[in-house]
DNA sequence: CGCATAAATCTAATCGTTTATATTCCTGGG
DNA sequence: CCCAGGAATATAAACGATTAGATTTATGCG
């Protein structure tokens, strides 16, 4: 009912032209105070609500950006979206969210890019039709998605995944692994093992680089038997840890490349009769919520997800506004010290 | 560059009127095959992309609904959004997501409704301006939000929270608690304790109703010392459980009203030397992801979050289409049997 | 008081579609 | 071969705003 009030009705009732109404609405031009007040009153009376659709049509600006998430239910995505929203809120921007629902549609077979290229393509053309100003693509697992998406020249920024030709925001995996090995070294550890994720994944390799670099720099033993390859699952963490603890000379600390596997590590230690952190120190990765409920509470690396989202939006808006892309420093992980790390056998902190 | 092709350019190049182009695009009227083909070819050549903004302006339909989430980073929200998206995908609908970011803005003080009424109001008027067809409001904690939002007559459906005047989709808390007590009874348990959340929360009360009802129906002991009030936090679960286990006659099973507290229960049992499930059976609530990493893996109630989202959208679209609201059966939780429940002391399953 | 000039307001075109209505083009039967 | 009548297509008016440019109104100064 009150749906139908447009500036035309306002204009009629206030005895001015629609242009004048527009001027008072936007302050685009001077309007005599008397007139302005009159118009404002009518706007109030008629409970006028602006219509952004019409505005967008004329102005060719929608102040809307499209977010394509491969799967919003994956643990890191909501926090990234939160960061995107944070920026959007502060800049009068709106988000059209497209959820590809990859897990539900193609299971865990991310390698089969063709299978969901069409989902992405559909999402993109829908968003284009909606005249979004740009697109943010949120991958669920870090990997190279070059060529997955054609935006026909509209700005796009990727996050949590890699791409060759476009801007992509990803946290510094290598640095994080490096930092945590240094941290363990500082605590006095010398035999530091690592349990990786699947080695065909980019972050596994980057994190391993960080581990390797730190080991070399501190001239610590780099022994193949201290390197275990997991598959990101909790069972693999359990198995790998058991192998480590059965070594003649077991490590005193282990860097585990995600918290899920670290949960398995904890269990293995318990089963083998190793106390954590007294006999074995553990650093996890991801700061999953449950890592704080584990026993002991897990020391782990917090991912800068909010910052990634925020930063993606910021970069995207530069592109949207035609400014040149500027290099974005990689967001850093931060080590959360909780209870799963101690100095080994009464060794003193160096 | 190729941005600017509209049906006008198509019309010109194909030597037809814009109306004809529109007809072939929408199949609204018959078009001679020859003409149709010609138009289609030009569309292809010029790489025409439709403009939904213009379409919406004329047709007064945006096929867009607004989702207001109090906080997308809260564990249950993404799954609800996923359900919303699932419905949207199948019905050519789009989602404008507004994230109120309540945790970040007002901390955990949800009681201070006034503090975020303005956020909600802003979100609503933005969405109205964008001409969404309806709104879904996703609360973060189940509570009554009546009067929080004025949509000026546009359809709105609430989920995960309660409201007096509008439609609200919430799962069946009472039934879930009832079912799990019956399940424990079936397993042979007779002394069944409960650890509630804060008792000023609606789900705590509903779940307690379910517990009470089942206890009464099976004529089980209803003793005050078997009822512990927690605060949803893991520490409170730990404390409450210790008290239970220190009882002269401790319970053989306990229903814990969320998995976070249940993690504390597990820890308490371990500290007190009770084996789970041999000496103490535990049923949690929420099916948080980590409940599967606990030791033993936690038997818990899975929340029908996806269904709630899907169902909210379905109900909303009925309203949008002017159909009468129809009663929606409350989505049900489902008990996931894992490892934290067994029959007590060799008692046999009844 | 009259007029130049500045300030306020209005007119009308436009954005990219849809869709009544008008017009033109075919088709086939007499 | 003509014409009625239906099929195909074109014209033009919306939808609700913005914004040049035209027009009107107010202001100040000689």
XYZ file of C-alpha atoms (C1' of nucleotides) in Angstrom:
760
model
C 0.000 0.000 0.000
C 2.469 2.637 1.124
C 4.739 0.792 -1.286
C 4.055 3.166 -4.114
C 5.428 6.448 -2.930
C 8.173 7.652 -5.196
C 9.700 11.063 -5.544
C 6.927 11.789 -7.979
C 4.307 11.657 -5.243
C 6.545 13.677 -2.992
C 6.960 16.271 -5.686
C 3.236 16.521 -6.294
C 2.316 16.863 -2.665
C 5.085 19.361 -1.939
C 4.349 21.361 -5.057
C 7.813 21.110 -6.498
C 9.379 19.193 -9.364
C 10.892 15.781 -8.951
C 14.271 17.349 -9.591
C 13.932 19.469 -6.504
C 13.028 16.447 -4.454
C 16.116 14.729 -5.735
C 18.206 17.761 -4.823
C 17.040 17.823 -1.249
C 17.475 14.069 -1.008
C 21.047 14.193 -2.213
C 22.095 17.752 -1.473
C 23.206 17.935 -5.084
C 22.143 21.534 -5.464
C 21.021 24.381 -3.295
C 17.424 24.360 -2.223
C 15.764 27.214 -0.399
C 15.436 26.273 3.291
C 11.692 26.787 3.171
C 11.286 24.483 0.215
C 13.644 21.959 1.664
C 11.712 21.817 4.886
C 8.445 21.412 3.046
C 9.791 18.548 0.975
C 11.301 16.892 3.999
C 7.998 17.083 5.779
C 6.152 15.413 2.941
C 8.822 12.737 2.755
C 8.214 12.095 6.400
C 4.450 12.133 6.077
C 4.333 9.813 3.122
C 6.994 7.602 4.629
C 9.050 7.675 1.503
C 11.595 4.897 0.979
C 14.232 5.402 -1.699
C 14.552 2.912 -4.480
C 18.132 1.878 -5.058
C 17.186 -0.072 -8.130
C 16.141 3.036 -9.984
C 19.090 4.921 -8.620
C 21.452 2.216 -9.785
C 19.945 2.116 -13.234
C 20.573 5.776 -13.784
C 23.843 6.120 -11.944
C 25.267 2.806 -13.088
C 26.520 2.180 -9.580
C 25.082 -0.587 -7.451
C 27.461 -0.375 -4.503
C 27.171 -4.102 -4.445
C 29.858 -6.678 -4.672
C 29.428 -10.359 -5.297
C 30.988 -12.909 -2.995
C 31.346 -16.407 -4.332
C 32.171 -18.885 -1.606
C 32.939 -22.438 -2.538
C 31.331 -23.553 0.698
C 30.232 -21.334 3.556
C 30.122 -24.210 6.005
C 33.837 -24.806 5.910
C 35.419 -23.537 9.086
C 37.478 -20.667 7.758
C 34.939 -19.158 5.396
C 32.561 -17.426 7.831
C 35.408 -15.512 9.414
C 36.564 -14.347 5.996
C 33.042 -13.266 5.138
C 32.955 -11.435 8.426
C 36.025 -9.493 7.364
C 34.462 -8.721 4.009
C 31.354 -7.505 5.771
C 33.372 -5.420 8.151
C 34.813 -3.468 5.268
C 31.488 -3.320 3.460
C 29.729 -1.872 6.486
C 32.148 0.947 6.723
C 31.879 1.818 3.051
C 28.204 1.629 2.229
C 28.698 -1.530 0.234
C 26.430 -4.524 -0.009
C 27.164 -8.180 -0.442
C 25.399 -10.611 -2.703
C 26.435 -13.995 -1.432
C 26.647 -16.991 -3.707
C 27.389 -20.269 -2.066
C 28.657 -22.879 -4.489
C 28.027 -25.647 -1.925
C 30.910 -27.611 -3.289
C 31.075 -30.197 -0.538
C 27.462 -31.084 -1.043
C 27.644 -31.120 -4.795
C 30.912 -32.725 -5.725
C 32.092 -34.133 -2.404
C 35.726 -33.675 -1.574
C 36.991 -34.107 -5.068
C 38.297 -30.583 -5.597
C 40.700 -31.809 -8.199
C 37.813 -32.268 -10.589
C 37.790 -28.618 -11.542
C 35.532 -29.152 -14.554
C 32.801 -30.482 -12.313
C 32.263 -27.133 -10.693
C 33.513 -24.738 -13.306
C 29.939 -24.521 -14.486
C 28.674 -23.632 -11.016
C 31.182 -20.834 -10.850
C 30.308 -19.665 -14.346
C 26.612 -19.569 -13.504
C 27.301 -17.668 -10.337
C 29.400 -15.162 -12.221
C 26.837 -14.445 -14.890
C 24.106 -14.068 -12.320
C 26.247 -11.589 -10.476
C 27.083 -9.752 -13.658
C 23.408 -9.447 -14.457
C 22.941 -7.978 -11.026
C 25.580 -5.440 -11.988
C 27.893 -6.070 -9.073
C 30.924 -3.820 -9.088
C 33.339 -6.625 -8.446
C 33.691 -10.155 -7.163
C 35.494 -11.854 -4.329
C 36.089 -15.555 -4.711
C 36.611 -17.481 -1.495
C 38.180 -20.905 -2.052
C 37.793 -23.553 0.582
C 41.193 -25.102 0.327
C 44.249 -23.254 -0.809
C 45.021 -24.261 -4.324
C 45.560 -22.781 -7.738
C 42.301 -21.848 -9.436
C 43.762 -20.013 -12.406
C 41.376 -20.007 -15.326
C 38.420 -21.138 -13.284
C 36.559 -17.900 -13.717
C 36.041 -15.406 -16.497
C 34.637 -12.121 -15.271
C 34.848 -10.430 -18.669
C 36.989 -7.681 -17.290
C 35.149 -7.007 -14.065
C 37.485 -6.790 -11.091
C 37.913 -9.952 -9.073
C 40.005 -10.776 -6.048
C 40.619 -14.306 -4.854
C 41.235 -15.267 -1.304
C 42.333 -18.459 0.386
C 43.343 -19.787 -2.991
C 45.948 -18.950 -5.568
C 45.727 -17.698 -9.098
C 48.178 -16.582 -11.739
C 46.596 -13.632 -13.436
C 44.555 -11.927 -10.772
C 45.002 -10.585 -7.311
C 44.894 -13.154 -4.572
C 45.035 -12.684 -0.822
C 46.537 -15.525 1.156
C 48.165 -15.634 4.558
C 51.836 -16.339 5.018
C 52.039 -20.073 5.527
C 55.768 -20.338 5.346
C 56.364 -17.615 7.897
C 53.917 -19.210 10.314
C 55.667 -22.576 10.225
C 59.039 -20.892 10.453
C 57.925 -18.848 13.463
C 56.620 -21.805 15.364
C 59.771 -23.840 14.894
C 61.760 -20.849 16.135
C 59.413 -20.660 19.085
C 60.008 -24.311 19.920
C 63.729 -23.791 19.518
C 63.528 -20.847 21.912
C 61.845 -23.104 24.427
C 64.868 -25.333 24.283
C 63.728 -28.012 21.860
C 66.295 -29.511 19.528
C 64.594 -32.559 18.060
C 61.556 -31.062 16.379
C 59.364 -33.245 14.209
C 56.717 -32.202 11.720
C 53.494 -33.831 10.618
C 52.436 -32.429 7.270
C 49.172 -32.484 5.430
C 48.866 -34.038 1.994
C 51.996 -33.037 0.175
C 50.237 -32.137 -3.045
C 48.626 -29.194 -1.296
C 50.192 -25.787 -1.534
C 50.073 -24.953 2.167
C 51.703 -28.247 3.088
C 54.606 -27.381 0.887
C 54.846 -23.796 2.069
C 54.665 -24.794 5.693
C 57.266 -27.409 5.116
C 59.513 -24.772 3.578
C 59.137 -22.735 6.743
C 59.931 -25.720 8.911
C 62.948 -26.575 6.802
C 64.264 -23.044 6.797
C 64.047 -22.761 10.574
C 65.660 -26.138 11.117
C 68.551 -25.164 8.861
C 68.990 -21.736 10.360
C 69.225 -23.107 13.867
C 71.324 -26.009 12.741
C 68.906 -28.519 14.214
C 68.852 -32.174 13.216
C 67.032 -32.606 9.931
C 66.179 -36.294 9.883
C 63.757 -38.020 7.549
C 62.252 -40.034 10.358
C 61.181 -36.794 12.029
C 59.070 -35.937 8.989
C 55.695 -37.596 8.762
C 53.162 -37.073 6.014
C 49.541 -36.936 7.130
C 46.322 -36.438 5.216
C 44.777 -33.670 7.368
C 42.594 -36.255 9.148
C 42.772 -36.946 12.848
C 43.628 -40.613 12.351
C 46.680 -39.767 10.312
C 47.894 -37.517 13.112
C 47.467 -40.348 15.543
C 49.316 -42.817 13.393
C 52.151 -40.445 12.531
C 52.646 -39.511 16.150
C 52.806 -43.119 17.258
C 55.557 -43.713 14.746
C 57.442 -40.699 16.034
C 57.124 -41.808 19.616
C 58.320 -45.294 18.803
C 61.554 -43.897 17.421
C 64.718 -44.776 19.273
C 65.200 -41.127 19.957
C 61.738 -39.555 19.795
C 61.313 -35.838 19.177
C 60.568 -33.567 22.119
C 58.311 -31.375 20.046
C 56.194 -31.649 16.951
C 54.683 -29.142 14.584
C 51.379 -30.486 13.320
C 49.968 -28.815 10.244
C 46.405 -28.658 11.434
C 44.497 -28.900 14.679
C 42.501 -31.890 13.553
C 45.638 -33.967 13.181
C 46.963 -32.417 16.403
C 43.952 -33.887 18.178
C 45.192 -37.247 16.968
C 48.689 -36.413 18.174
C 47.322 -35.695 21.624
C 45.541 -38.988 21.667
C 48.613 -40.881 20.520
C 50.713 -39.291 23.229
C 48.169 -40.293 25.807
C 48.014 -43.846 24.516
C 51.800 -44.129 24.461
C 52.092 -42.749 27.962
C 53.751 -39.494 26.952
C 52.626 -36.471 28.914
C 51.887 -33.290 26.989
C 53.646 -30.922 27.281
C 56.173 -32.450 29.715
C 57.321 -35.249 27.396
C 56.085 -33.918 24.112
C 55.318 -30.379 23.029
C 52.790 -29.774 20.293
C 52.055 -26.798 18.074
C 48.933 -27.029 15.953
C 47.690 -24.997 13.051
C 44.355 -23.222 12.400
C 43.196 -22.319 15.899
C 40.039 -24.304 15.427
C 37.547 -23.567 18.143
C 37.912 -27.027 19.656
C 41.638 -26.595 20.121
C 40.766 -24.669 23.259
C 38.732 -27.589 24.615
C 41.412 -30.180 24.151
C 43.405 -31.472 27.020
C 45.788 -29.780 27.406
C 44.567 -26.702 25.586
C 46.405 -26.664 22.302
C 49.033 -24.096 21.400
C 48.312 -23.318 17.794
C 48.532 -20.815 14.964
C 45.646 -18.467 14.529
C 44.820 -17.722 10.901
C 44.245 -14.070 9.980
C 40.929 -14.851 8.331
C 39.141 -11.665 9.203
C 42.036 -9.660 7.898
C 42.063 -11.669 4.678
C 38.435 -10.853 4.064
C 38.865 -7.220 4.928
C 41.961 -6.906 2.863
C 40.361 -8.616 -0.134
C 37.576 -6.083 -0.100
C 39.979 -3.225 0.233
C 42.021 -4.413 -2.716
C 38.929 -5.096 -4.743
C 37.601 -1.617 -4.193
C 40.837 -0.137 -5.426
C 40.348 -2.035 -8.657
C 36.693 -1.056 -8.818
C 37.653 2.587 -8.487
C 40.174 2.242 -11.244
C 43.144 2.732 -8.967
C 46.188 0.607 -9.695
C 46.431 -2.600 -7.692
C 48.914 -2.127 -4.921
C 50.907 -4.960 -3.396
C 49.281 -6.286 -0.255
C 51.537 -7.648 2.475
C 50.526 -11.197 3.272
C 48.491 -11.352 6.462
C 50.400 -13.156 9.189
C 49.346 -15.998 11.438
C 49.791 -15.498 15.136
C 50.968 -18.125 17.552
C 48.585 -18.612 20.451
C 50.458 -19.860 23.468
C 48.295 -22.217 25.458
C 49.237 -25.368 27.314
C 50.691 -27.842 24.866
C 54.229 -26.497 24.760
C 56.843 -26.516 27.508
C 60.597 -26.708 27.713
C 61.846 -30.274 27.365
C 63.104 -32.202 30.423
C 63.675 -29.165 32.544
C 65.862 -27.540 29.877
C 65.829 -23.808 30.362
C 64.403 -21.310 27.952
C 67.326 -20.005 25.962
C 34.148 -1.566 -23.192
C 31.832 -4.357 -24.218
C 29.963 -3.205 -21.133
C 27.571 -1.071 -23.087
C 25.657 -3.527 -25.207
C 21.998 -3.385 -24.373
C 19.030 -4.736 -26.230
C 19.038 -1.448 -28.105
C 22.322 -2.308 -29.804
C 21.085 -5.796 -30.467
C 17.945 -4.429 -32.027
C 19.852 -2.064 -34.253
C 22.305 -4.650 -35.493
C 19.608 -7.272 -36.037
C 17.292 -4.815 -37.714
C 14.406 -5.375 -35.371
C 12.794 -3.377 -32.612
C 13.855 -3.671 -29.002
C 10.495 -5.255 -28.284
C 11.322 -8.120 -30.576
C 14.645 -8.628 -28.868
C 12.845 -8.743 -25.567
C 10.413 -11.289 -26.986
C 13.124 -13.635 -28.109
C 14.958 -13.181 -24.831
C 11.935 -14.076 -22.762
C 9.803 -16.079 -25.154
C 6.970 -13.724 -24.267
C 5.530 -13.728 -27.781
C 5.947 -15.602 -31.004
C 8.864 -14.601 -33.142
C 9.453 -15.903 -36.615
C 12.221 -18.546 -36.473
C 14.288 -16.641 -38.991
C 14.141 -13.442 -36.965
C 14.768 -15.264 -33.763
C 17.847 -16.880 -35.112
C 19.164 -13.589 -36.412
C 18.647 -11.905 -33.058
C 20.235 -14.774 -31.219
C 23.233 -14.558 -33.469
C 23.724 -10.866 -32.810
C 23.329 -11.467 -29.096
C 26.073 -13.992 -29.346
C 28.291 -11.783 -31.483
C 27.956 -8.737 -29.294
C 28.251 -10.820 -26.169
C 25.147 -9.336 -24.692
C 24.671 -9.549 -20.928
C 21.222 -8.846 -19.537
C 20.782 -6.143 -16.947
C 18.711 -7.302 -14.023
C 18.617 -3.837 -12.563
C 16.627 -2.491 -15.474
C 14.520 -5.589 -15.536
C 13.759 -5.248 -11.852
C 12.847 -1.623 -12.188
C 10.255 -2.373 -14.789
C 8.970 -5.632 -13.465
C 9.148 -4.671 -9.796
C 10.637 -8.048 -9.028
C 14.210 -8.403 -7.823
C 14.203 -12.107 -7.031
C 16.382 -11.141 -4.137
C 15.876 -11.746 -0.493
C 17.754 -10.172 2.358
C 19.366 -12.287 5.024
C 20.225 -10.565 8.260
C 22.511 -12.653 10.409
C 23.365 -11.473 13.869
C 26.791 -13.018 13.476
C 27.931 -15.300 10.694
C 30.886 -16.593 12.669
C 28.743 -18.309 15.252
C 28.850 -22.041 14.685
C 25.278 -22.706 13.664
C 24.803 -19.787 11.305
C 26.771 -20.930 8.248
C 24.821 -24.166 8.082
C 21.554 -22.234 8.196
C 22.772 -19.941 5.451
C 23.710 -23.006 3.486
C 20.123 -24.187 3.736
C 18.849 -20.803 2.661
C 21.191 -20.907 -0.285
C 20.136 -24.389 -1.172
C 16.566 -23.239 -1.605
C 17.613 -20.046 -3.359
C 19.686 -21.942 -5.914
C 16.773 -24.059 -6.894
C 14.430 -21.111 -7.295
C 16.456 -18.476 -9.101
C 16.668 -16.357 -5.990
C 19.564 -14.288 -4.761
C 20.769 -13.464 -1.302
C 21.911 -10.124 -0.013
C 23.735 -10.923 3.177
C 23.900 -8.477 6.023
C 26.059 -9.456 8.934
C 25.270 -7.529 12.084
C 28.545 -8.654 13.674
C 26.969 -8.596 17.073
C 29.753 -10.351 18.919
C 32.250 -7.817 17.715
C 30.047 -4.843 18.304
C 28.280 -5.463 21.571
C 30.147 -8.450 22.964
C 28.024 -11.139 24.496
C 25.480 -8.858 26.006
C 22.510 -9.892 23.894
C 20.147 -8.755 26.570
C 20.885 -5.173 25.653
C 18.463 -5.208 22.783
C 18.515 -1.450 22.338
C 22.207 -1.550 21.630
C 21.699 -3.352 18.375
C 18.195 -2.408 17.438
C 19.708 0.367 15.402
C 21.996 -2.015 13.532
C 19.006 -4.110 12.624
C 17.017 -1.055 11.614
C 19.796 0.168 9.356
C 20.119 -3.224 7.797
C 16.411 -3.377 7.148
C 16.176 -0.005 5.461
C 19.177 -0.765 3.303
C 17.531 -3.989 2.245
C 14.241 -2.247 1.610
C 15.997 0.267 -0.604
C 17.454 -2.644 -2.494
C 13.890 -3.834 -2.981
C 14.362 -7.278 -1.538
C 11.236 -9.379 -1.684
C 11.516 -10.502 1.892
C 13.848 -10.913 4.816
C 15.169 -13.799 6.868
C 16.515 -12.931 10.274
C 18.989 -15.410 11.728
C 19.475 -14.993 15.469
C 22.587 -16.316 17.113
C 21.054 -17.507 20.319
C 17.508 -18.624 20.674
C 15.569 -15.879 22.393
C 12.541 -13.736 21.875
C 13.181 -10.852 19.509
C 9.635 -9.613 19.183
C 9.525 -5.979 18.205
C 13.164 -5.841 17.221
C 12.408 -5.253 13.590
C 9.880 -3.295 11.606
C 9.723 -4.323 7.973
C 6.822 -2.038 7.118
C 4.783 -4.927 5.905
C 7.407 -6.767 3.905
C 7.454 -10.469 4.670
C 9.968 -11.609 7.243
C 10.751 -14.999 8.714
C 12.879 -15.484 11.793
C 14.969 -18.501 12.483
C 16.881 -19.728 15.498
C 15.052 -17.173 17.587
C 11.497 -16.626 18.684
C 9.003 -13.890 17.969
C 5.373 -13.278 18.772
C 3.902 -11.726 15.660
C 5.790 -13.245 12.806
C 6.730 -16.615 11.500
C 9.676 -18.219 13.211
C 11.435 -21.474 12.441
C 13.078 -23.227 15.351
C 13.990 -26.833 15.914
C 12.260 -28.969 18.504
C 14.379 -28.629 21.609
C 12.013 -30.379 23.943
C 11.626 -33.396 21.734
C 15.383 -33.738 21.363
C 15.980 -33.795 25.091
C 13.065 -36.136 25.572
C 14.369 -38.492 22.911
C 17.830 -38.687 24.356
C 16.605 -39.480 27.849
C 14.447 -42.233 26.361
C 17.498 -43.466 24.517
C 19.493 -43.627 27.729
C 16.618 -45.362 29.437
C 16.514 -47.887 26.632
C 20.201 -48.533 27.204
C 19.353 -49.486 30.744
C 20.140 -46.291 32.607
C 17.989 -45.372 35.566
C 19.858 -42.576 37.280
C 20.102 -39.953 34.579
C 21.445 -36.530 35.400
C 21.196 -33.355 33.381
C 23.517 -30.393 33.036
C 21.585 -27.420 31.719
C 22.704 -24.173 30.160
C 21.805 -20.852 31.690
C 18.253 -21.199 32.865
C 17.117 -17.852 31.537
C 17.578 -19.143 28.015
C 14.630 -20.550 26.156
C 16.317 -23.725 24.911
C 17.536 -24.571 28.399
C 13.989 -24.475 29.621
C 12.609 -26.391 26.671
C 15.258 -29.045 26.920
C 14.644 -29.327 30.602
C 10.961 -29.852 29.888
C 11.894 -32.716 27.611
C 14.168 -34.217 30.226
C 11.501 -33.879 32.892
C 8.805 -35.370 30.742
C 10.890 -38.430 29.904
C 11.941 -38.936 33.516
C 8.318 -38.835 34.612
C 7.069 -41.070 31.866
C 9.594 -43.745 32.665
C 9.150 -43.251 36.394
C 12.829 -42.611 36.893
C 14.238 -40.921 39.975
C 13.812 -37.188 39.721
C 16.279 -35.837 42.260
C 17.428 -32.240 42.596
C 21.021 -33.299 43.067
C 20.924 -34.863 39.584
C 20.136 -31.490 38.085
C 23.049 -29.137 37.547
C 22.868 -25.678 36.068
C 25.751 -24.744 33.801
C 26.495 -21.612 31.825
C 27.226 -23.208 28.428
C 30.986 -22.933 29.081
C 33.299 -25.910 29.266
C 34.402 -25.100 32.826
C 30.859 -25.209 34.106
C 30.452 -28.658 32.584
C 33.573 -29.784 34.348
C 32.477 -28.403 37.701
C 28.942 -29.719 37.453
C 30.129 -33.166 36.513
C 32.542 -33.318 39.406
C 29.707 -32.575 41.761
C 27.631 -35.294 40.175
C 30.401 -37.831 40.458
C 31.002 -36.961 44.090
C 27.425 -37.846 44.932
C 26.900 -40.802 47.183
C 25.056 -42.461 44.393
C 26.353 -40.894 41.175
C 24.324 -41.022 37.986
C 25.238 -43.575 35.357
C 24.378 -41.200 32.551
C 24.170 -37.499 31.974
C 22.486 -35.343 29.364
C 24.614 -32.259 28.770
C 22.919 -29.388 27.010
C 25.797 -28.543 24.733
C 28.943 -30.157 23.447
C 31.194 -27.500 24.905
C 30.061 -28.367 28.418
C 30.188 -32.034 27.483
C 33.890 -31.602 26.769
C 34.187 -30.482 30.373
C 32.173 -33.482 31.488
C 34.567 -35.774 29.692
C 37.488 -34.127 31.383
C 35.867 -34.340 34.807
C 35.179 -38.033 34.351
C 38.758 -38.595 33.404
C 40.037 -36.624 36.395
C 37.734 -38.487 38.744
C 38.768 -41.827 37.354
C 35.426 -42.633 35.749
C 35.644 -44.336 32.410
C 33.390 -43.115 29.627
C 31.175 -44.822 28.655
C 31.707 -47.769 31.007
C 31.154 -45.831 34.218
C 29.406 -42.778 32.849
C 27.434 -42.325 29.660
C 27.224 -38.883 28.096
C 24.889 -37.379 25.533
C 25.837 -33.952 24.238
C 23.947 -31.394 22.230
C 24.793 -29.542 18.994
C 27.002 -32.004 17.167
C 29.818 -29.520 17.079
C 32.546 -30.595 14.735
C 34.990 -31.233 17.578
C 32.609 -33.662 19.250
C 33.906 -36.216 16.790
C 37.510 -35.594 17.865
C 36.890 -36.041 21.551
C 37.893 -39.140 23.357
C 35.681 -41.081 23.286
C 33.836 -39.660 20.314
C 30.802 -37.941 21.715
C 27.260 -39.167 21.215
C 25.307 -36.004 20.615
C 22.267 -34.375 19.049
C 22.652 -33.051 15.568
C 20.774 -29.806 14.956
C 18.699 -29.598 11.760
C 20.329 -26.326 10.770
C 20.299 -26.833 7.044
C 16.640 -27.739 7.193
C 15.879 -24.654 9.242
C 17.443 -22.438 6.630
C 15.755 -24.221 3.786
C 12.441 -24.219 5.522
C 12.692 -20.524 6.392
C 13.172 -19.685 2.771
C 10.316 -21.879 1.727
C 7.975 -20.264 4.210
C 9.186 -16.820 3.297
C 8.527 -17.381 -0.365
C 4.985 -18.403 0.384
C 4.468 -15.074 2.065
C 6.215 -13.251 -0.750
C 3.881 -14.868 -3.234
C 0.904 -13.862 -1.196
C 0.018 -17.401 -0.245
C -1.217 -17.927 3.288
C 1.417 -18.931 5.796
C 1.123 -22.614 6.457
C 2.175 -24.234 9.697
C 5.679 -25.657 9.481
C 6.468 -28.747 11.522
C 9.439 -28.034 13.776
C 12.596 -29.566 12.371
C 13.838 -32.389 14.549
C 17.261 -33.024 16.011
C 18.768 -36.396 15.391
C 20.738 -38.395 17.908
C 24.132 -39.409 16.589
C 25.254 -42.581 18.274
C 28.996 -42.533 18.735
C 31.081 -43.804 21.621
C 30.090 -42.007 24.783
C 27.054 -44.077 25.663
C 26.927 -47.703 26.818
C 24.720 -49.763 29.044
C 25.613 -49.322 32.690
C 27.517 -52.039 34.612
C 26.735 -54.795 32.215
C 23.007 -54.087 32.427
C 21.326 -55.318 29.303
C 19.568 -53.182 26.775
C 15.873 -53.380 27.563
C 12.715 51.439 -9.821
C 14.985 48.673 -13.244
C 18.097 45.553 -14.537
C 22.029 42.404 -14.360
C 23.191 38.514 -12.137
C 22.978 34.848 -9.041
C 20.108 31.474 -6.914
C 16.336 28.360 -7.069
C 13.502 25.557 -9.569
C 11.719 23.172 -13.542
C 11.759 20.524 -17.998
C 12.938 16.778 -20.194
C 16.134 13.252 -21.519
C 18.126 9.196 -19.926
C 19.430 4.546 -17.778
C 17.829 -0.812 -19.920
C 14.086 -3.194 -19.713
C 8.845 -4.829 -20.342
C 4.516 -4.722 -22.430
C 0.014 -2.715 -24.012
C -1.353 -1.192 -28.253
C -0.761 -0.008 -32.992
C 0.933 -1.307 -37.247
C 2.622 -4.163 -40.844
C 3.194 -8.536 -42.967
C 1.547 -12.989 -44.410
C -1.489 -16.510 -45.533
C -5.142 -18.782 -47.695
C -9.948 -18.878 -49.317
C -13.266 -16.977 -52.468
C -6.105 -11.420 -57.629
C -8.042 -9.463 -53.525
C -8.853 -9.158 -48.966
C -9.991 -10.650 -44.201
C -7.845 -12.002 -40.265
C -4.264 -13.794 -37.677
C 0.686 -13.708 -36.911
C 4.774 -11.000 -36.528
C 6.798 -6.866 -35.499
C 7.108 -1.941 -34.205
C 5.933 2.126 -31.381
C 5.928 4.264 -27.271
C 4.956 4.619 -22.497
C 6.194 3.240 -18.395
C 9.411 1.809 -13.988
C 11.964 5.593 -10.256
C 15.513 7.894 -10.065
C 19.606 11.623 -11.791
C 21.139 15.652 -14.014
C 22.213 18.902 -17.962
C 20.302 22.834 -19.480
C 16.352 26.057 -19.629
C 13.572 28.922 -17.104
C 11.893 31.340 -13.376
C 12.566 33.849 -9.114
C 15.127 36.491 -5.887
C 18.798 39.755 -4.787
C 21.468 43.840 -4.792
C 23.179 47.921 -6.768
C 23.190 52.219 -9.390
